[in-house]
Amino acid sequence: MAHRWSNDLTPADVTPRGAWMNRRQLMAGMTGAGLVALAGGARAETLEPNTWEEITSYNNFYEFGTGKDDPAAYAHLLKTEPWSVKIDGMVDRPGDYDFQDILSEMTIEERIYRFRCVEAWSMVIPWNGFELADLLAMAGVQEGAKYVAFETLYRPEEMPGTRYPVLEWPYREGLRLDEAMHPLTLMATGLYGKPLPNQNGAPLRLVVPWKYGFKSIKSIVRITLTDKEPPTSWNMAIPNEYGFYSNVNPEVNHPRWSQASERRIGGGLFAKRQPTLMFNGYEKEVADLYEGMDLEKYF
Ligand code: MTE
């Protein structure tokens, strides 16, 4: 790992030198408003990451079944080598990029992020990965591109869950270009310094910490730059429940349950629910992106 930085620092991370260096590295690539926002966001808050066991045994990955333990039971069927990612659409250098070649070009960091599922459970996860902005720069985003669309691998013989039409396969997600370029937006390749387990979306998955977990699409094989808002799986399936934006927002409830609080995985059955934070605690960093937007309408 070339360097490490996390938005939320654990006790082990709070060494003044480390915090200073990492913030400075981040700032080096940033301009005005974003710089101030991130400096404010790099607060020394104590967040205890979930255990490896918790993060890798309680999952959503419907290509392997809809049970929380199905991904851990069946994702070993997924062949992740060789792996390539098609980057196409409005880019200067479209093509099939080999995963190992991508890795050799990217700087891998550790980022400890809150992770909030739309189902109102949450974890704290120490990811390893690189900024999506760096991958997009490699492909060269063309003027006029406004959105980024993502697709998961669809290989039914390795994905027993795809026999059921729970969702329209392949799983699809999308971001506005400015969301995709935000320095918090990560392409995760690892967990706790080890390669990403299949059930967590090996070898490459998106992590957008201020959005509900379903935006964080797993096992990505295609990234398309486009000028139109791309269709996304959960929105296609149940449009009145799952919007394109899906920003974590304790004030906008899911039609069938409250989003005001969450159950932290690992807290035990009788643990108190904790309040959900606006933009999952990343408000200082990302609120700018949505200035003037009606967040109830664009849920
Ligand atoms: N990506 C794919 N391809 N298929 C899925 O079913 N589930 C999403 C998201 N990415 C999903 C996916 C949902 S609902 C959540 S909450 C997170 O993955 C879960 O990530 P985790 O299992 O690593 O905690």
PDB file of C-alpha atoms and ligand atoms in Angstrom:
ATOM      1  CA  MET A   1       0.000   0.000   0.000  1.00  0.00           C
ATOM      2  CA  ALA A   2       1.493   3.290  -1.028  1.00  0.00           C
ATOM      3  CA  HIS A   3      -0.295   5.410   1.513  1.00  0.00           C
ATOM      4  CA  ARG A   4      -3.284   5.322   3.760  1.00  0.00           C
ATOM      5  CA  TRP A   5      -5.972   7.792   4.585  1.00  0.00           C
ATOM      6  CA  SER A   6      -9.349   7.396   6.100  1.00  0.00           C
ATOM      7  CA  ASN A   7     -12.159   9.811   6.537  1.00  0.00           C
ATOM      8  CA  ASP A   8     -12.910   8.420   9.938  1.00  0.00           C
ATOM      9  CA  LEU A   9      -9.866   7.573  11.950  1.00  0.00           C
ATOM     10  CA  THR A  10      -9.683   4.674  14.353  1.00  0.00           C
ATOM     11  CA  PRO A  11      -7.633   5.000  17.536  1.00  0.00           C
ATOM     12  CA  ALA A  12      -4.802   3.201  15.767  1.00  0.00           C
ATOM     13  CA  ASP A  13      -4.882   5.743  12.964  1.00  0.00           C
ATOM     14  CA  VAL A  14      -4.704   8.840  15.084  1.00  0.00           C
ATOM     15  CA  THR A  15      -1.048   9.610  14.837  1.00  0.00           C
ATOM     16  CA  PRO A  16      -0.696  13.318  14.110  1.00  0.00           C
ATOM     17  CA  ARG A  17       1.991  12.765  11.492  1.00  0.00           C
ATOM     18  CA  GLY A  18      -0.066  10.198   9.607  1.00  0.00           C
ATOM     19  CA  ALA A  19      -3.171  12.331   9.649  1.00  0.00           C
ATOM     20  CA  TRP A  20      -1.278  15.357   8.435  1.00  0.00           C
ATOM     21  CA  MET A  21       0.530  13.534   5.660  1.00  0.00           C
ATOM     22  CA  ASN A  22      -2.545  11.852   4.363  1.00  0.00           C
ATOM     23  CA  ARG A  23      -4.661  14.959   4.362  1.00  0.00           C
ATOM     24  CA  ARG A  24      -1.917  16.800   2.567  1.00  0.00           C
ATOM     25  CA  GLN A  25      -1.692  14.100  -0.079  1.00  0.00           C
ATOM     26  CA  LEU A  26      -5.405  14.345  -0.642  1.00  0.00           C
ATOM     27  CA  MET A  27      -5.355  18.100  -0.845  1.00  0.00           C
ATOM     28  CA  ALA A  28      -2.612  18.014  -3.428  1.00  0.00           C
ATOM     29  CA  GLY A  29      -5.121  16.812  -5.943  1.00  0.00           C
ATOM     30  CA  MET A  30      -7.954  19.121  -4.988  1.00  0.00           C
ATOM     31  CA  THR A  31      -9.251  22.608  -5.520  1.00  0.00           C
ATOM     32  CA  GLY A  32     -10.848  25.283  -3.295  1.00  0.00           C
ATOM     33  CA  ALA A  33     -14.193  24.225  -1.890  1.00  0.00           C
ATOM     34  CA  GLY A  34     -13.468  20.510  -1.883  1.00  0.00           C
ATOM     35  CA  LEU A  35     -10.208  21.061  -0.081  1.00  0.00           C
ATOM     36  CA  VAL A  36     -11.837  22.907   2.799  1.00  0.00           C
ATOM     37  CA  ALA A  37     -14.663  20.376   2.997  1.00  0.00           C
ATOM     38  CA  LEU A  38     -12.278  17.433   3.230  1.00  0.00           C
ATOM     39  CA  ALA A  39     -10.009  19.107   5.753  1.00  0.00           C
ATOM     40  CA  GLY A  40     -13.053  19.573   7.946  1.00  0.00           C
ATOM     41  CA  GLY A  41     -14.153  16.018   7.317  1.00  0.00           C
ATOM     42  CA  ALA A  42     -10.918  14.366   8.328  1.00  0.00           C
ATOM     43  CA  ARG A  43     -11.995  14.495  11.934  1.00  0.00           C
ATOM     44  CA  ALA A  44     -10.452  12.243  14.509  1.00  0.00           C
ATOM     45  CA  GLU A  45     -13.660  10.388  15.248  1.00  0.00           C
ATOM     46  CA  THR A  46     -13.405   6.930  16.722  1.00  0.00           C
ATOM     47  CA  LEU A  47     -14.900   4.251  14.535  1.00  0.00           C
ATOM     48  CA  GLU A  48     -14.354   0.617  15.305  1.00  0.00           C
ATOM     49  CA  PRO A  49     -14.322  -1.444  12.090  1.00  0.00           C
ATOM     50  CA  ASN A  50     -16.416  -4.575  11.897  1.00  0.00           C
ATOM     51  CA  THR A  51     -14.544  -7.852  12.014  1.00  0.00           C
ATOM     52  CA  TRP A  52     -13.413  -9.720   8.902  1.00  0.00           C
ATOM     53  CA  GLU A  53     -15.881 -12.432   9.840  1.00  0.00           C
ATOM     54  CA  GLU A  54     -18.823 -10.012   9.994  1.00  0.00           C
ATOM     55  CA  ILE A  55     -17.935  -8.235   6.755  1.00  0.00           C
ATOM     56  CA  THR A  56     -17.521 -11.473   4.804  1.00  0.00           C
ATOM     57  CA  SER A  57     -20.419 -13.534   6.167  1.00  0.00           C
ATOM     58  CA  TYR A  58     -23.362 -11.100   6.160  1.00  0.00           C
ATOM     59  CA  ASN A  59     -23.724  -9.953   2.564  1.00  0.00           C
ATOM     60  CA  ASN A  60     -26.041  -8.897  -0.214  1.00  0.00           C
ATOM     61  CA  PHE A  61     -25.021 -10.296  -3.593  1.00  0.00           C
ATOM     62  CA  TYR A  62     -28.203 -11.521  -5.230  1.00  0.00           C
ATOM     63  CA  GLU A  63     -26.370 -13.243  -8.082  1.00  0.00           C
ATOM     64  CA  PHE A  64     -25.598 -15.884  -5.425  1.00  0.00           C
ATOM     65  CA  GLY A  65     -28.967 -15.887  -3.689  1.00  0.00           C
ATOM     66  CA  THR A  66     -31.058 -13.539  -1.592  1.00  0.00           C
ATOM     67  CA  GLY A  67     -30.079 -14.869   1.853  1.00  0.00           C
ATOM     68  CA  LYS A  68     -27.465 -12.970   3.831  1.00  0.00           C
ATOM     69  CA  ASP A  69     -25.320 -16.110   4.049  1.00  0.00           C
ATOM     70  CA  ASP A  70     -25.770 -17.189   0.397  1.00  0.00           C
ATOM     71  CA  PRO A  71     -22.887 -15.086  -0.979  1.00  0.00           C
ATOM     72  CA  ALA A  72     -20.415 -16.594   1.509  1.00  0.00           C
ATOM     73  CA  ALA A  73     -21.731 -20.081   0.637  1.00  0.00           C
ATOM     74  CA  TYR A  74     -21.749 -19.796  -3.166  1.00  0.00           C
ATOM     75  CA  ALA A  75     -19.488 -16.968  -4.323  1.00  0.00           C
ATOM     76  CA  HIS A  76     -16.494 -19.326  -4.493  1.00  0.00           C
ATOM     77  CA  LEU A  77     -18.061 -20.482  -7.778  1.00  0.00           C
ATOM     78  CA  LEU A  78     -17.147 -17.143  -9.331  1.00  0.00           C
ATOM     79  CA  LYS A  79     -13.946 -17.212 -11.427  1.00  0.00           C
ATOM     80  CA  THR A  80     -12.178 -13.907 -10.977  1.00  0.00           C
ATOM     81  CA  GLU A  81      -9.080 -14.724 -13.036  1.00  0.00           C
ATOM     82  CA  PRO A  82      -8.597 -13.561 -15.696  1.00  0.00           C
ATOM     83  CA  TRP A  83     -10.673 -10.411 -15.255  1.00  0.00           C
ATOM     84  CA  SER A  84     -11.049  -7.432 -17.486  1.00  0.00           C
ATOM     85  CA  VAL A  85     -13.126  -4.288 -17.387  1.00  0.00           C
ATOM     86  CA  LYS A  86     -14.559  -2.800 -20.552  1.00  0.00           C
ATOM     87  CA  ILE A  87     -14.450   0.977 -20.408  1.00  0.00           C
ATOM     88  CA  ASP A  88     -16.475   2.501 -23.211  1.00  0.00           C
ATOM     89  CA  GLY A  89     -18.828   5.258 -24.275  1.00  0.00           C
ATOM     90  CA  MET A  90     -17.610   8.849 -24.082  1.00  0.00           C
ATOM     91  CA  VAL A  91     -13.932   8.179 -23.385  1.00  0.00           C
ATOM     92  CA  ASP A  92     -10.761   8.891 -25.364  1.00  0.00           C
ATOM     93  CA  ARG A  93      -9.249   5.456 -24.761  1.00  0.00           C
ATOM     94  CA  PRO A  94     -12.037   2.860 -24.815  1.00  0.00           C
ATOM     95  CA  GLY A  95     -11.075  -0.775 -24.469  1.00  0.00           C
ATOM     96  CA  ASP A  96     -10.897  -3.944 -22.433  1.00  0.00           C
ATOM     97  CA  TYR A  97      -8.588  -3.186 -19.541  1.00  0.00           C
ATOM     98  CA  ASP A  98      -6.982  -6.163 -17.839  1.00  0.00           C
ATOM     99  CA  PHE A  99      -7.528  -5.995 -14.077  1.00  0.00           C
ATOM    100  CA  GLN A 100      -3.840  -6.602 -13.307  1.00  0.00           C
ATOM    101  CA  ASP A 101      -2.850  -3.789 -15.694  1.00  0.00           C
ATOM    102  CA  ILE A 102      -5.299  -1.449 -13.977  1.00  0.00           C
ATOM    103  CA  LEU A 103      -3.853  -2.373 -10.572  1.00  0.00           C
ATOM    104  CA  SER A 104      -0.320  -1.668 -11.729  1.00  0.00           C
ATOM    105  CA  GLU A 105      -1.347   1.901 -12.649  1.00  0.00           C
ATOM    106  CA  MET A 106      -3.297   2.736  -9.495  1.00  0.00           C
ATOM    107  CA  THR A 107      -2.344   3.829  -5.982  1.00  0.00           C
ATOM    108  CA  ILE A 108      -3.952   1.534  -3.423  1.00  0.00           C
ATOM    109  CA  GLU A 109      -5.018   3.198  -0.189  1.00  0.00           C
ATOM    110  CA  GLU A 110      -6.863   2.099   2.914  1.00  0.00           C
ATOM    111  CA  ARG A 111     -10.159   3.868   3.569  1.00  0.00           C
ATOM    112  CA  ILE A 112     -12.237   3.142   6.642  1.00  0.00           C
ATOM    113  CA  TYR A 113     -15.805   4.005   5.677  1.00  0.00           C
ATOM    114  CA  ARG A 114     -19.222   3.703   7.188  1.00  0.00           C
ATOM    115  CA  PHE A 115     -21.436   1.431   5.096  1.00  0.00           C
ATOM    116  CA  ARG A 116     -25.214   1.840   5.353  1.00  0.00           C
ATOM    117  CA  CYS A 117     -27.548  -0.584   3.593  1.00  0.00           C
ATOM    118  CA  VAL A 118     -30.979   0.664   2.514  1.00  0.00           C
ATOM    119  CA  GLU A 119     -32.356  -2.171   4.701  1.00  0.00           C
ATOM    120  CA  ALA A 120     -31.250  -0.133   7.753  1.00  0.00           C
ATOM    121  CA  TRP A 121     -28.233  -2.142   8.898  1.00  0.00           C
ATOM    122  CA  SER A 122     -24.710  -0.809   8.888  1.00  0.00           C
ATOM    123  CA  MET A 123     -21.059  -1.688   9.297  1.00  0.00           C
ATOM    124  CA  VAL A 124     -17.712   0.073   9.340  1.00  0.00           C
ATOM    125  CA  ILE A 125     -15.415  -1.374   6.694  1.00  0.00           C
ATOM    126  CA  PRO A 126     -11.658  -0.969   6.156  1.00  0.00           C
ATOM    127  CA  TRP A 127     -11.454  -1.086   2.368  1.00  0.00           C
ATOM    128  CA  ASN A 128      -8.386  -1.058   0.179  1.00  0.00           C
ATOM    129  CA  GLY A 129      -8.724   0.466  -3.226  1.00  0.00           C
ATOM    130  CA  PHE A 130      -8.141   3.424  -5.517  1.00  0.00           C
ATOM    131  CA  GLU A 131     -10.159   6.466  -6.474  1.00  0.00           C
ATOM    132  CA  LEU A 132     -12.578   5.963  -9.344  1.00  0.00           C
ATOM    133  CA  ALA A 133     -11.448   9.399 -10.593  1.00  0.00           C
ATOM    134  CA  ASP A 134      -7.995   7.936 -11.295  1.00  0.00           C
ATOM    135  CA  LEU A 135      -9.423   5.096 -13.372  1.00  0.00           C
ATOM    136  CA  LEU A 136     -11.611   7.527 -15.314  1.00  0.00           C
ATOM    137  CA  ALA A 137      -8.575   9.719 -15.953  1.00  0.00           C
ATOM    138  CA  MET A 138      -6.778   6.683 -17.357  1.00  0.00           C
ATOM    139  CA  ALA A 139      -9.581   6.196 -19.894  1.00  0.00           C
ATOM    140  CA  GLY A 140      -9.931   9.943 -20.589  1.00  0.00           C
ATOM    141  CA  VAL A 141     -13.434  11.276 -20.010  1.00  0.00           C
ATOM    142  CA  GLN A 142     -14.734  13.241 -22.990  1.00  0.00           C
ATOM    143  CA  GLU A 143     -16.466  16.563 -22.793  1.00  0.00           C
ATOM    144  CA  GLY A 144     -20.219  16.141 -22.665  1.00  0.00           C
ATOM    145  CA  ALA A 145     -20.135  12.984 -20.516  1.00  0.00           C
ATOM    146  CA  LYS A 146     -22.471  13.453 -17.537  1.00  0.00           C
ATOM    147  CA  TYR A 147     -22.965   9.998 -16.018  1.00  0.00           C
ATOM    148  CA  VAL A 148     -21.071   6.801 -15.372  1.00  0.00           C
ATOM    149  CA  ALA A 149     -22.840   3.444 -15.784  1.00  0.00           C
ATOM    150  CA  PHE A 150     -21.549   0.213 -14.225  1.00  0.00           C
ATOM    151  CA  GLU A 151     -22.324  -3.446 -14.895  1.00  0.00           C
ATOM    152  CA  THR A 152     -21.614  -6.586 -12.897  1.00  0.00           C
ATOM    153  CA  LEU A 153     -20.477  -9.793 -14.538  1.00  0.00           C
ATOM    154  CA  TYR A 154     -23.347 -11.976 -15.708  1.00  0.00           C
ATOM    155  CA  ARG A 155     -22.203 -15.604 -15.899  1.00  0.00           C
ATOM    156  CA  PRO A 156     -25.197 -17.775 -14.935  1.00  0.00           C
ATOM    157  CA  GLU A 157     -23.184 -21.013 -14.692  1.00  0.00           C
ATOM    158  CA  GLU A 158     -21.150 -19.476 -11.847  1.00  0.00           C
ATOM    159  CA  MET A 159     -24.005 -17.503 -10.295  1.00  0.00           C
ATOM    160  CA  PRO A 160     -26.795 -19.748  -9.002  1.00  0.00           C
ATOM    161  CA  GLY A 161     -28.916 -16.803  -7.859  1.00  0.00           C
ATOM    162  CA  THR A 162     -29.359 -15.539 -11.429  1.00  0.00           C
ATOM    163  CA  ARG A 163     -31.734 -18.451 -12.100  1.00  0.00           C
ATOM    164  CA  TYR A 164     -34.331 -16.387 -10.279  1.00  0.00           C
ATOM    165  CA  PRO A 165     -35.654 -13.209 -11.852  1.00  0.00           C
ATOM    166  CA  VAL A 166     -35.362 -11.203  -8.628  1.00  0.00           C
ATOM    167  CA  LEU A 167     -33.634  -8.484 -10.598  1.00  0.00           C
ATOM    168  CA  GLU A 168     -32.959  -7.990 -14.274  1.00  0.00           C
ATOM    169  CA  TRP A 169     -29.411  -9.263 -14.826  1.00  0.00           C
ATOM    170  CA  PRO A 170     -26.730  -8.056 -15.165  1.00  0.00           C
ATOM    171  CA  TYR A 171     -26.855  -5.919 -12.011  1.00  0.00           C
ATOM    172  CA  ARG A 172     -26.504  -2.290 -13.078  1.00  0.00           C
ATOM    173  CA  GLU A 173     -25.706   0.935 -11.274  1.00  0.00           C
ATOM    174  CA  GLY A 174     -24.834   4.501 -12.106  1.00  0.00           C
ATOM    175  CA  LEU A 175     -23.522   7.784 -10.765  1.00  0.00           C
ATOM    176  CA  ARG A 176     -23.557  11.357 -11.932  1.00  0.00           C
ATOM    177  CA  LEU A 177     -20.087  12.245 -13.219  1.00  0.00           C
ATOM    178  CA  ASP A 178     -19.383  14.670 -10.356  1.00  0.00           C
ATOM    179  CA  GLU A 179     -20.287  11.957  -7.830  1.00  0.00           C
ATOM    180  CA  ALA A 180     -18.029   9.520  -9.649  1.00  0.00           C
ATOM    181  CA  MET A 181     -15.143  12.010  -9.609  1.00  0.00           C
ATOM    182  CA  HIS A 182     -15.504  12.781  -5.897  1.00  0.00           C
ATOM    183  CA  PRO A 183     -12.382  11.789  -3.923  1.00  0.00           C
ATOM    184  CA  LEU A 184     -14.447   9.673  -1.503  1.00  0.00           C
ATOM    185  CA  THR A 185     -15.661   7.448  -4.366  1.00  0.00           C
ATOM    186  CA  LEU A 186     -13.583   4.318  -4.244  1.00  0.00           C
ATOM    187  CA  MET A 187     -12.979   1.273  -6.420  1.00  0.00           C
ATOM    188  CA  ALA A 188     -12.359  -1.353  -3.770  1.00  0.00           C
ATOM    189  CA  THR A 189      -9.937  -4.193  -4.405  1.00  0.00           C
ATOM    190  CA  GLY A 190      -9.359  -5.372  -0.857  1.00  0.00           C
ATOM    191  CA  LEU A 191     -10.443  -5.613   2.752  1.00  0.00           C
ATOM    192  CA  TYR A 192      -8.176  -5.490   5.798  1.00  0.00           C
ATOM    193  CA  GLY A 193      -5.189  -5.458   3.426  1.00  0.00           C
ATOM    194  CA  LYS A 194      -6.209  -8.742   1.768  1.00  0.00           C
ATOM    195  CA  PRO A 195      -7.719  -9.207  -1.710  1.00  0.00           C
ATOM    196  CA  LEU A 196     -11.470  -8.681  -1.794  1.00  0.00           C
ATOM    197  CA  PRO A 197     -13.331 -11.934  -1.073  1.00  0.00           C
ATOM    198  CA  ASN A 198     -15.723 -12.993  -3.828  1.00  0.00           C
ATOM    199  CA  GLN A 199     -18.790 -12.413  -1.654  1.00  0.00           C
ATOM    200  CA  ASN A 200     -17.772  -8.771  -1.241  1.00  0.00           C
ATOM    201  CA  GLY A 201     -17.492  -8.222  -5.001  1.00  0.00           C
ATOM    202  CA  ALA A 202     -14.086  -9.458  -6.143  1.00  0.00           C
ATOM    203  CA  PRO A 203     -11.988  -8.425  -7.814  1.00  0.00           C
ATOM    204  CA  LEU A 204     -13.291  -4.879  -8.179  1.00  0.00           C
ATOM    205  CA  ARG A 205     -16.355  -3.164  -6.711  1.00  0.00           C
ATOM    206  CA  LEU A 206     -17.580   0.358  -6.282  1.00  0.00           C
ATOM    207  CA  VAL A 207     -17.881   1.968  -2.828  1.00  0.00           C
ATOM    208  CA  VAL A 208     -19.828   5.224  -2.474  1.00  0.00           C
ATOM    209  CA  PRO A 209     -19.950   5.745   1.299  1.00  0.00           C
ATOM    210  CA  TRP A 210     -22.630   8.472   1.403  1.00  0.00           C
ATOM    211  CA  LYS A 211     -25.138   6.403  -0.601  1.00  0.00           C
ATOM    212  CA  TYR A 212     -27.139   3.326   0.320  1.00  0.00           C
ATOM    213  CA  GLY A 213     -25.150   0.134  -0.129  1.00  0.00           C
ATOM    214  CA  PHE A 214     -26.942  -1.038  -3.259  1.00  0.00           C
ATOM    215  CA  LYS A 215     -25.190   1.721  -5.248  1.00  0.00           C
ATOM    216  CA  SER A 216     -21.893  -0.026  -4.402  1.00  0.00           C
ATOM    217  CA  ILE A 217     -22.019  -2.467  -7.305  1.00  0.00           C
ATOM    218  CA  LYS A 218     -19.885  -5.601  -7.109  1.00  0.00           C
ATOM    219  CA  SER A 219     -17.645  -7.561  -9.506  1.00  0.00           C
ATOM    220  CA  ILE A 220     -17.638  -4.864 -12.184  1.00  0.00           C
ATOM    221  CA  VAL A 221     -16.941  -5.797 -15.814  1.00  0.00           C
ATOM    222  CA  ARG A 222     -18.094  -2.676 -17.618  1.00  0.00           C
ATOM    223  CA  ILE A 223     -17.925   1.079 -17.073  1.00  0.00           C
ATOM    224  CA  THR A 224     -19.630   3.338 -19.611  1.00  0.00           C
ATOM    225  CA  LEU A 225     -19.447   7.122 -19.824  1.00  0.00           C
ATOM    226  CA  THR A 226     -22.680   8.583 -21.115  1.00  0.00           C
ATOM    227  CA  ASP A 227     -24.663  11.811 -21.348  1.00  0.00           C
ATOM    228  CA  LYS A 228     -27.901  10.190 -20.145  1.00  0.00           C
ATOM    229  CA  GLU A 229     -28.901   8.992 -16.696  1.00  0.00           C
ATOM    230  CA  PRO A 230     -28.342   5.232 -16.909  1.00  0.00           C
ATOM    231  CA  PRO A 231     -30.941   2.653 -15.847  1.00  0.00           C
ATOM    232  CA  THR A 232     -30.115   1.069 -12.469  1.00  0.00           C
ATOM    233  CA  SER A 233     -31.218  -2.360 -11.216  1.00  0.00           C
ATOM    234  CA  TRP A 234     -33.151  -1.544  -8.054  1.00  0.00           C
ATOM    235  CA  ASN A 235     -34.786   1.489  -9.606  1.00  0.00           C
ATOM    236  CA  MET A 236     -35.884  -0.617 -12.576  1.00  0.00           C
ATOM    237  CA  ALA A 237     -37.301  -3.262 -10.223  1.00  0.00           C
ATOM    238  CA  ILE A 238     -39.190  -0.990  -7.764  1.00  0.00           C
ATOM    239  CA  PRO A 239     -38.992   2.636  -8.910  1.00  0.00           C
ATOM    240  CA  ASN A 240     -41.066   4.150  -6.086  1.00  0.00           C
ATOM    241  CA  GLU A 241     -38.781   2.593  -3.451  1.00  0.00           C
ATOM    242  CA  TYR A 242     -35.295   2.978  -4.929  1.00  0.00           C
ATOM    243  CA  GLY A 243     -34.247   6.162  -6.664  1.00  0.00           C
ATOM    244  CA  PHE A 244     -31.236   6.924  -8.825  1.00  0.00           C
ATOM    245  CA  TYR A 245     -29.580   9.064  -6.145  1.00  0.00           C
ATOM    246  CA  SER A 246     -30.124   6.924  -3.053  1.00  0.00           C
ATOM    247  CA  ASN A 247     -28.205   9.251  -0.787  1.00  0.00           C
ATOM    248  CA  VAL A 248     -28.363   8.156   2.836  1.00  0.00           C
ATOM    249  CA  ASN A 249     -30.929  10.472   4.392  1.00  0.00           C
ATOM    250  CA  PRO A 250     -32.510   9.934   7.837  1.00  0.00           C
ATOM    251  CA  GLU A 251     -35.297  12.373   6.911  1.00  0.00           C
ATOM    252  CA  VAL A 252     -36.535  10.592   3.816  1.00  0.00           C
ATOM    253  CA  ASN A 253     -38.049   7.262   4.751  1.00  0.00           C
ATOM    254  CA  HIS A 254     -38.286   4.173   2.614  1.00  0.00           C
ATOM    255  CA  PRO A 255     -41.997   3.688   1.781  1.00  0.00           C
ATOM    256  CA  ARG A 256     -41.999   0.558   3.982  1.00  0.00           C
ATOM    257  CA  TRP A 257     -39.683   1.506   6.862  1.00  0.00           C
ATOM    258  CA  SER A 258     -37.971   4.392   8.614  1.00  0.00           C
ATOM    259  CA  GLN A 259     -34.453   5.434   7.632  1.00  0.00           C
ATOM    260  CA  ALA A 260     -33.941   7.479  10.810  1.00  0.00           C
ATOM    261  CA  SER A 261     -31.903   4.800  12.572  1.00  0.00           C
ATOM    262  CA  GLU A 262     -29.851   1.727  11.822  1.00  0.00           C
ATOM    263  CA  ARG A 263     -28.761  -1.551  13.374  1.00  0.00           C
ATOM    264  CA  ARG A 264     -25.005  -1.844  13.553  1.00  0.00           C
ATOM    265  CA  ILE A 265     -23.974  -5.391  12.617  1.00  0.00           C
ATOM    266  CA  GLY A 266     -21.916  -6.950  15.387  1.00  0.00           C
ATOM    267  CA  GLY A 267     -23.635  -4.962  18.102  1.00  0.00           C
ATOM    268  CA  GLY A 268     -25.568  -7.998  19.362  1.00  0.00           C
ATOM    269  CA  LEU A 269     -29.295  -8.638  19.259  1.00  0.00           C
ATOM    270  CA  PHE A 270     -30.145  -6.237  22.068  1.00  0.00           C
ATOM    271  CA  ALA A 271     -27.852  -3.408  21.050  1.00  0.00           C
ATOM    272  CA  LYS A 272     -29.538  -0.031  20.748  1.00  0.00           C
ATOM    273  CA  ARG A 273     -30.170   1.176  17.223  1.00  0.00           C
ATOM    274  CA  GLN A 274     -28.043   4.167  16.334  1.00  0.00           C
ATOM    275  CA  PRO A 275     -29.227   7.307  14.579  1.00  0.00           C
ATOM    276  CA  THR A 276     -28.541   7.441  10.854  1.00  0.00           C
ATOM    277  CA  LEU A 277     -26.460  10.440   9.817  1.00  0.00           C
ATOM    278  CA  MET A 278     -27.188  12.722   6.871  1.00  0.00           C
ATOM    279  CA  PHE A 279     -25.196  11.478   3.872  1.00  0.00           C
ATOM    280  CA  ASN A 280     -24.068   8.688   6.221  1.00  0.00           C
ATOM    281  CA  GLY A 281     -21.804  11.106   8.092  1.00  0.00           C
ATOM    282  CA  TYR A 282     -20.148  12.547   4.973  1.00  0.00           C
ATOM    283  CA  GLU A 283     -22.287  15.681   4.774  1.00  0.00           C
ATOM    284  CA  LYS A 284     -19.360  18.099   4.976  1.00  0.00           C
ATOM    285  CA  GLU A 285     -17.689  16.377   2.076  1.00  0.00           C
ATOM    286  CA  VAL A 286     -20.601  15.861  -0.304  1.00  0.00           C
ATOM    287  CA  ALA A 287     -23.494  18.232   0.516  1.00  0.00           C
ATOM    288  CA  ASP A 288     -22.180  20.644  -2.154  1.00  0.00           C
ATOM    289  CA  LEU A 289     -22.990  18.134  -4.855  1.00  0.00           C
ATOM    290  CA  TYR A 290     -26.702  18.446  -4.107  1.00  0.00           C
ATOM    291  CA  GLU A 291     -27.042  22.145  -3.361  1.00  0.00           C
ATOM    292  CA  GLY A 292     -30.518  23.372  -4.239  1.00  0.00           C
ATOM    293  CA  MET A 293     -31.810  19.878  -4.999  1.00  0.00           C
ATOM    294  CA  ASP A 294     -35.056  18.594  -3.504  1.00  0.00           C
ATOM    295  CA  LEU A 295     -33.729  15.461  -1.801  1.00  0.00           C
ATOM    296  CA  GLU A 296     -37.212  14.086  -1.258  1.00  0.00           C
ATOM    297  CA  LYS A 297     -37.977  14.275  -4.957  1.00  0.00           C
ATOM    298  CA  TYR A 298     -34.545  13.018  -6.010  1.00  0.00           C
ATOM    299  CA  PHE A 299     -34.373  10.209  -3.460  1.00  0.00           C
TER     300      PHE A 299
HETATM  301  N1  MTE B   1     -23.814  -5.781  -6.451  1.00  0.00           N
HETATM  302  C1  MTE B   1     -24.293  -6.814  -7.163  1.00  0.00           C
HETATM  303  N2  MTE B   1     -23.737  -7.102  -8.351  1.00  0.00           N
HETATM  304  N3  MTE B   1     -25.341  -7.582  -6.743  1.00  0.00           N
HETATM  305  C2  MTE B   1     -25.968  -7.301  -5.564  1.00  0.00           C
HETATM  306  O1  MTE B   1     -26.938  -8.005  -5.205  1.00  0.00           O
HETATM  307  N4  MTE B   1     -26.082  -5.857  -3.584  1.00  0.00           N
HETATM  308  C3  MTE B   1     -25.893  -4.473  -3.141  1.00  0.00           C
HETATM  309  C4  MTE B   1     -24.446  -4.035  -3.248  1.00  0.00           C
HETATM  310  N5  MTE B   1     -23.872  -4.434  -4.514  1.00  0.00           N
HETATM  311  C5  MTE B   1     -25.491  -6.214  -4.772  1.00  0.00           C
HETATM  312  C6  MTE B   1     -24.379  -5.470  -5.250  1.00  0.00           C
HETATM  313  C7  MTE B   1     -26.397  -4.253  -1.788  1.00  0.00           C
HETATM  314  S1  MTE B   1     -28.082  -4.246  -1.576  1.00  0.00           S
HETATM  315  C8  MTE B   1     -25.546  -4.027  -0.740  1.00  0.00           C
HETATM  316  S2  MTE B   1     -26.151  -3.575   0.792  1.00  0.00           S
HETATM  317  C9  MTE B   1     -24.095  -4.182  -0.880  1.00  0.00           C
HETATM  318  O2  MTE B   1     -23.719  -4.621  -2.183  1.00  0.00           O
HETATM  319  C10 MTE B   1     -23.598  -5.186   0.140  1.00  0.00           C
HETATM  320  O3  MTE B   1     -22.196  -5.206   0.153  1.00  0.00           O
HETATM  321  P1  MTE B   1     -21.457  -6.198   1.156  1.00  0.00           P
HETATM  322  O4  MTE B   1     -22.042  -7.551   0.965  1.00  0.00           O
HETATM  323  O5  MTE B   1     -20.004  -6.140   0.788  1.00  0.00           O
HETATM  324  O6  MTE B   1     -21.713  -5.666   2.546  1.00  0.00           O
END
